[in-house]
Tab-separated table of C-alpha atoms in Angstrom:
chain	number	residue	atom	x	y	z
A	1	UNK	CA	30.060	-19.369	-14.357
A	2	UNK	CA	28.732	-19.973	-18.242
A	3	UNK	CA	29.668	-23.350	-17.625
A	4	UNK	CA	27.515	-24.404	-14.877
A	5	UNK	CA	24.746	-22.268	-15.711
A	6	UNK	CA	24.380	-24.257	-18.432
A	7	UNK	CA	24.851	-27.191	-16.334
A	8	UNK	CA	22.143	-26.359	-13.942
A	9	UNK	CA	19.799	-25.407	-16.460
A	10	UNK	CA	20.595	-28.872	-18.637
A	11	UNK	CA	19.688	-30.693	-15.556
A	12	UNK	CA	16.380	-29.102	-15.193
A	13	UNK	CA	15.808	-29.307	-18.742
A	14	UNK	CA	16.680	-32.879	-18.638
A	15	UNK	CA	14.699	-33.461	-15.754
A	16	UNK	CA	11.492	-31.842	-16.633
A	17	UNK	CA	11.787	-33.592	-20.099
A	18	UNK	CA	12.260	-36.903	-18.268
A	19	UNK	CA	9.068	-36.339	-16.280
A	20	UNK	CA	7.337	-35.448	-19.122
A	21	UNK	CA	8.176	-38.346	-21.302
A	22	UNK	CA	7.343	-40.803	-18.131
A	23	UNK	CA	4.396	-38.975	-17.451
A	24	UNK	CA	3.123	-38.946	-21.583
A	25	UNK	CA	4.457	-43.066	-22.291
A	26	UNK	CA	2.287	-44.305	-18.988
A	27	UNK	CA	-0.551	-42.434	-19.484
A	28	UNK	CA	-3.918	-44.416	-20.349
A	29	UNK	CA	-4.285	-43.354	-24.019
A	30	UNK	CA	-0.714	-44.634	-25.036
A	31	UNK	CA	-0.848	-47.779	-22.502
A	32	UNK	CA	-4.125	-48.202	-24.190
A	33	UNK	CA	-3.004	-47.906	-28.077
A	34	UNK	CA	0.058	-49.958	-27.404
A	35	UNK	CA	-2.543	-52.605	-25.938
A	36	UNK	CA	-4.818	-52.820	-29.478
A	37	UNK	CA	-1.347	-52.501	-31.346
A	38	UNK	CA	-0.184	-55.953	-29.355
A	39	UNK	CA	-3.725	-57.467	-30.129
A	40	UNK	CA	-3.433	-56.575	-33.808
A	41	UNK	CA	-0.273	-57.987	-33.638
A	42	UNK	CA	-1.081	-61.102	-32.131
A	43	UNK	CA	-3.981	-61.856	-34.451
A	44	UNK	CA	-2.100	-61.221	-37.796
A	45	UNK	CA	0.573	-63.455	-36.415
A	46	UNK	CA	-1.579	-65.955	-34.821
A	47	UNK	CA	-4.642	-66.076	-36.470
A	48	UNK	CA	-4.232	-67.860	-39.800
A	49	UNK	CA	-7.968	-67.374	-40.784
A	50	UNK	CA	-7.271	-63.147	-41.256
A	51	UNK	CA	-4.011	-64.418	-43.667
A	52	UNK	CA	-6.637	-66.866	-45.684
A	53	UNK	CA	-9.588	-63.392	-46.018
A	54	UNK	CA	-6.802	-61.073	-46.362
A	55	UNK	CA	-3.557	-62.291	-48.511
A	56	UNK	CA	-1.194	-59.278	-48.558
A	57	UNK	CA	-1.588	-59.844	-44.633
A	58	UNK	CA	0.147	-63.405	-44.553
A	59	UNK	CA	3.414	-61.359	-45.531
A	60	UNK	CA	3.370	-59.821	-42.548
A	61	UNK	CA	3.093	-62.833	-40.032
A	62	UNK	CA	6.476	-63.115	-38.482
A	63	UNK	CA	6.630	-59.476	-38.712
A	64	UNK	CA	3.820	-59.048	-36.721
A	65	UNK	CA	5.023	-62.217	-34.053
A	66	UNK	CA	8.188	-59.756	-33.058
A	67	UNK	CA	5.714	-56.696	-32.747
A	68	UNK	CA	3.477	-58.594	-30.917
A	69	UNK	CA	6.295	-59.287	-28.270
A	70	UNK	CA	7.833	-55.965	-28.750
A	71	UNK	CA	4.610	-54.171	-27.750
A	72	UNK	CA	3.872	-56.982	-24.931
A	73	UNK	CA	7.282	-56.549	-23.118
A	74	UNK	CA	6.651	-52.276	-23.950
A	75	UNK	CA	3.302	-52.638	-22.248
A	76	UNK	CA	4.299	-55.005	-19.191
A	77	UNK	CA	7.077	-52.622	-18.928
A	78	UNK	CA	5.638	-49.011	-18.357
A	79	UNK	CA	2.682	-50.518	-16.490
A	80	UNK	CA	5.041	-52.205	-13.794
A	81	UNK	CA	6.405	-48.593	-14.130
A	82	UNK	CA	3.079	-46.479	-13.532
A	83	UNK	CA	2.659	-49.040	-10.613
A	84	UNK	CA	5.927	-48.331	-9.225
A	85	UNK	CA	5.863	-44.849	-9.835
A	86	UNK	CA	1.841	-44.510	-8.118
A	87	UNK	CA	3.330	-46.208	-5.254
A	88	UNK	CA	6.782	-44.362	-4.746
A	89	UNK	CA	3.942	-40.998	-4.669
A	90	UNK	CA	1.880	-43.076	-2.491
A	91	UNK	CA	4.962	-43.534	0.099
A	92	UNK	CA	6.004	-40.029	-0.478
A	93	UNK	CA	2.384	-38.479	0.367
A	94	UNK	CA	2.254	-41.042	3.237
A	95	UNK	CA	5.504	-39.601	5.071
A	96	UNK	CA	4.183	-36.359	4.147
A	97	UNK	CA	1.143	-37.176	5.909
A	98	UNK	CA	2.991	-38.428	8.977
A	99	UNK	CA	5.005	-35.638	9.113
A	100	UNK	CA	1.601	-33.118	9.197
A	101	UNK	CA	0.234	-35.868	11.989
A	102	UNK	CA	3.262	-34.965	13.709
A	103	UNK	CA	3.332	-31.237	13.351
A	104	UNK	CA	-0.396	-31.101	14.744
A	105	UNK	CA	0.547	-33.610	17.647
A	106	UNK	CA	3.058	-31.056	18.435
A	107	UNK	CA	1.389	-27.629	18.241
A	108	UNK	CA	-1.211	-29.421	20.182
A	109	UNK	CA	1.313	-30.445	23.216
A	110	UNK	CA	3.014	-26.967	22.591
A	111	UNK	CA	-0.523	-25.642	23.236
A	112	UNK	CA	-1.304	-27.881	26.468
A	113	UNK	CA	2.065	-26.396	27.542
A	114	UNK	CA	1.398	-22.860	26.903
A	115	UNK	CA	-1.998	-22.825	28.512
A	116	UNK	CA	-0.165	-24.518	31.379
A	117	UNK	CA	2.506	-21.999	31.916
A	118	UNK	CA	-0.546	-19.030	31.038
A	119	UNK	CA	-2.465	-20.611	34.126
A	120	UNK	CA	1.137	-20.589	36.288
A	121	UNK	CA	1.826	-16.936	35.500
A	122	UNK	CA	-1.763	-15.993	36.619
A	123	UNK	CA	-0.830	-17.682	39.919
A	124	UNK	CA	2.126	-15.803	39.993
A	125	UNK	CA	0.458	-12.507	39.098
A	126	UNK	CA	-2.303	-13.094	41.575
A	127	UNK	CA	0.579	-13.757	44.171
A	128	UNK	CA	1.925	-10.858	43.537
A	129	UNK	CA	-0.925	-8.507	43.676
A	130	UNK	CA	-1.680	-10.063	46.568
A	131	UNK	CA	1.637	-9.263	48.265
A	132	UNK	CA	1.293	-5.627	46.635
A	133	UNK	CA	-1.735	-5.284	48.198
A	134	UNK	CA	-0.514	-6.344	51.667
A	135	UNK	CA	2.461	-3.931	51.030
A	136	UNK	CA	-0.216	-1.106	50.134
A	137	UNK	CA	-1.938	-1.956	53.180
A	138	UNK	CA	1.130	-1.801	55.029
A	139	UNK	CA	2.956	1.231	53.722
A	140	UNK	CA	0.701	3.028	51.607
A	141	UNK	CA	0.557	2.990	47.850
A	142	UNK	CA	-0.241	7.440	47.948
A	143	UNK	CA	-3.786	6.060	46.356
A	144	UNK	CA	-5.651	4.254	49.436
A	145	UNK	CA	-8.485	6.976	48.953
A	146	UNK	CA	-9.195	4.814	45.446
A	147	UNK	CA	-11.887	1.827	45.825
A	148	UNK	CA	-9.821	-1.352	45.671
A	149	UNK	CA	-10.251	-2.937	42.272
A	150	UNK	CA	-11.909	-6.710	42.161
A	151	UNK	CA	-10.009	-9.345	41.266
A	152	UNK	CA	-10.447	-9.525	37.357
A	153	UNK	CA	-9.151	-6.337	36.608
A	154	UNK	CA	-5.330	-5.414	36.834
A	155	UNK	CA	-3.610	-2.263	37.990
A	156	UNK	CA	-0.632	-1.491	38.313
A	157	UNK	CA	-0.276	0.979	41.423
A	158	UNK	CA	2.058	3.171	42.348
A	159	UNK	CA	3.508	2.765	45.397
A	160	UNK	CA	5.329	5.660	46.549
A	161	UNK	CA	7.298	4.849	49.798
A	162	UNK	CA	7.026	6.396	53.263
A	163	UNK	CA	8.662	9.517	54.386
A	164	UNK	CA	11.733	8.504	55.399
A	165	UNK	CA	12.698	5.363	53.885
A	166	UNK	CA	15.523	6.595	51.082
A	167	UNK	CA	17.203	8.408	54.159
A	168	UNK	CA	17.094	5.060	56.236
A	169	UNK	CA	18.499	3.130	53.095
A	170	UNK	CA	21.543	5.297	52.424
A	171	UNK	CA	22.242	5.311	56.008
A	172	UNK	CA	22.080	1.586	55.897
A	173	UNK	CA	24.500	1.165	52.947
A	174	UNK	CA	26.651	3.929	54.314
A	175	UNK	CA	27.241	1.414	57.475
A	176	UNK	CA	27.954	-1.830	55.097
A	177	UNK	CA	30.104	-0.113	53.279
A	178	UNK	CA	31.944	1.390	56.414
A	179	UNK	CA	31.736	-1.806	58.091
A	180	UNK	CA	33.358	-3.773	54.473
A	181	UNK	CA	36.477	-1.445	54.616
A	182	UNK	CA	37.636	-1.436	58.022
């Protein structure tokens, strides 16, 4: 458990380290001093006027020719890196774009939808207090001395049954089930 504790947190360590070096040797201040170092470079090495003003200088001429390459190949190096790494965040905040063009392309079908199915179950509920209504009219709902209500509003009546009808239904299943055992 020690063991890959320590694993786990080397690997962050390692990684945040890693981004932080990347992140520090591309940034414009270093890509910029390793720039006027390659310049300095290239004119103690290639200028011979600066070895003429400034003797202790000539000493350093093929010195400065491999520092001048050194520091060209560093600086062509982390630049195509920066430019590889701005576009790899450019193609990862692109999909991540896409993905939030998607999301709202979907809540807005899923909302079409719902105010689709909202309209169909105000049919239905109008359908049905409709057919209440006729049932009510029919049977009685035990409030018919009430004002009926208009059409916005919703109530739920109660609709008590006629005298009678419990007695009719038991006698009914009494003769289905009579009728199923013989």
């Amino acid at each position: 458990m020690i063991t890959r504790f320590a694993s786990d947190v080397g690997r962050l360590f390692g990684a945040i380290t890693a981004d932080a070096f990347w992140s520090v040797a591309t940034s414009a201040p270093v890509l910029v001093a390793i720039g006027v170092l390659a310049a300095a470079a290239f004119a103690v090495a290639r200028v011979p006027m600066l070895g003429r003003l400034l003797p202790p200088l000539g000493e350093f001429q093929a010195l400065a020719a491999a520092v001048q390459l050194i520091a060209v190949a560093a600086l062509i190096f982390l630049i195509g890196f920066r430019t590889a790494d701005q576009r790899a965040e450019l193609r990862r905040l692109g999909d991540e774009l896409a993905f939030k063009a998607m999301q709202l392309k979907n809540a807005s079908a899923t909302a079409a939808d719902a105010e689709r199915l909202r309209r169909d179950a105000e049919a239905t509920a109008r359908q049905a207090k409709g057919k209440l209504d006729e049932y009510c009219a029919k049977f009685g709902c035990g409030d018919d001395h009430k004002p009926p209500a208009s059409p916005a509003v919703r109530i739920v009546r109660r609709c008590d049954p006629p005298a009678g009808y419990f007695d009719w239904l038991h006698q009914l299943q009494r003769r289905r089930s009579a009728a199923g055992r013989g």
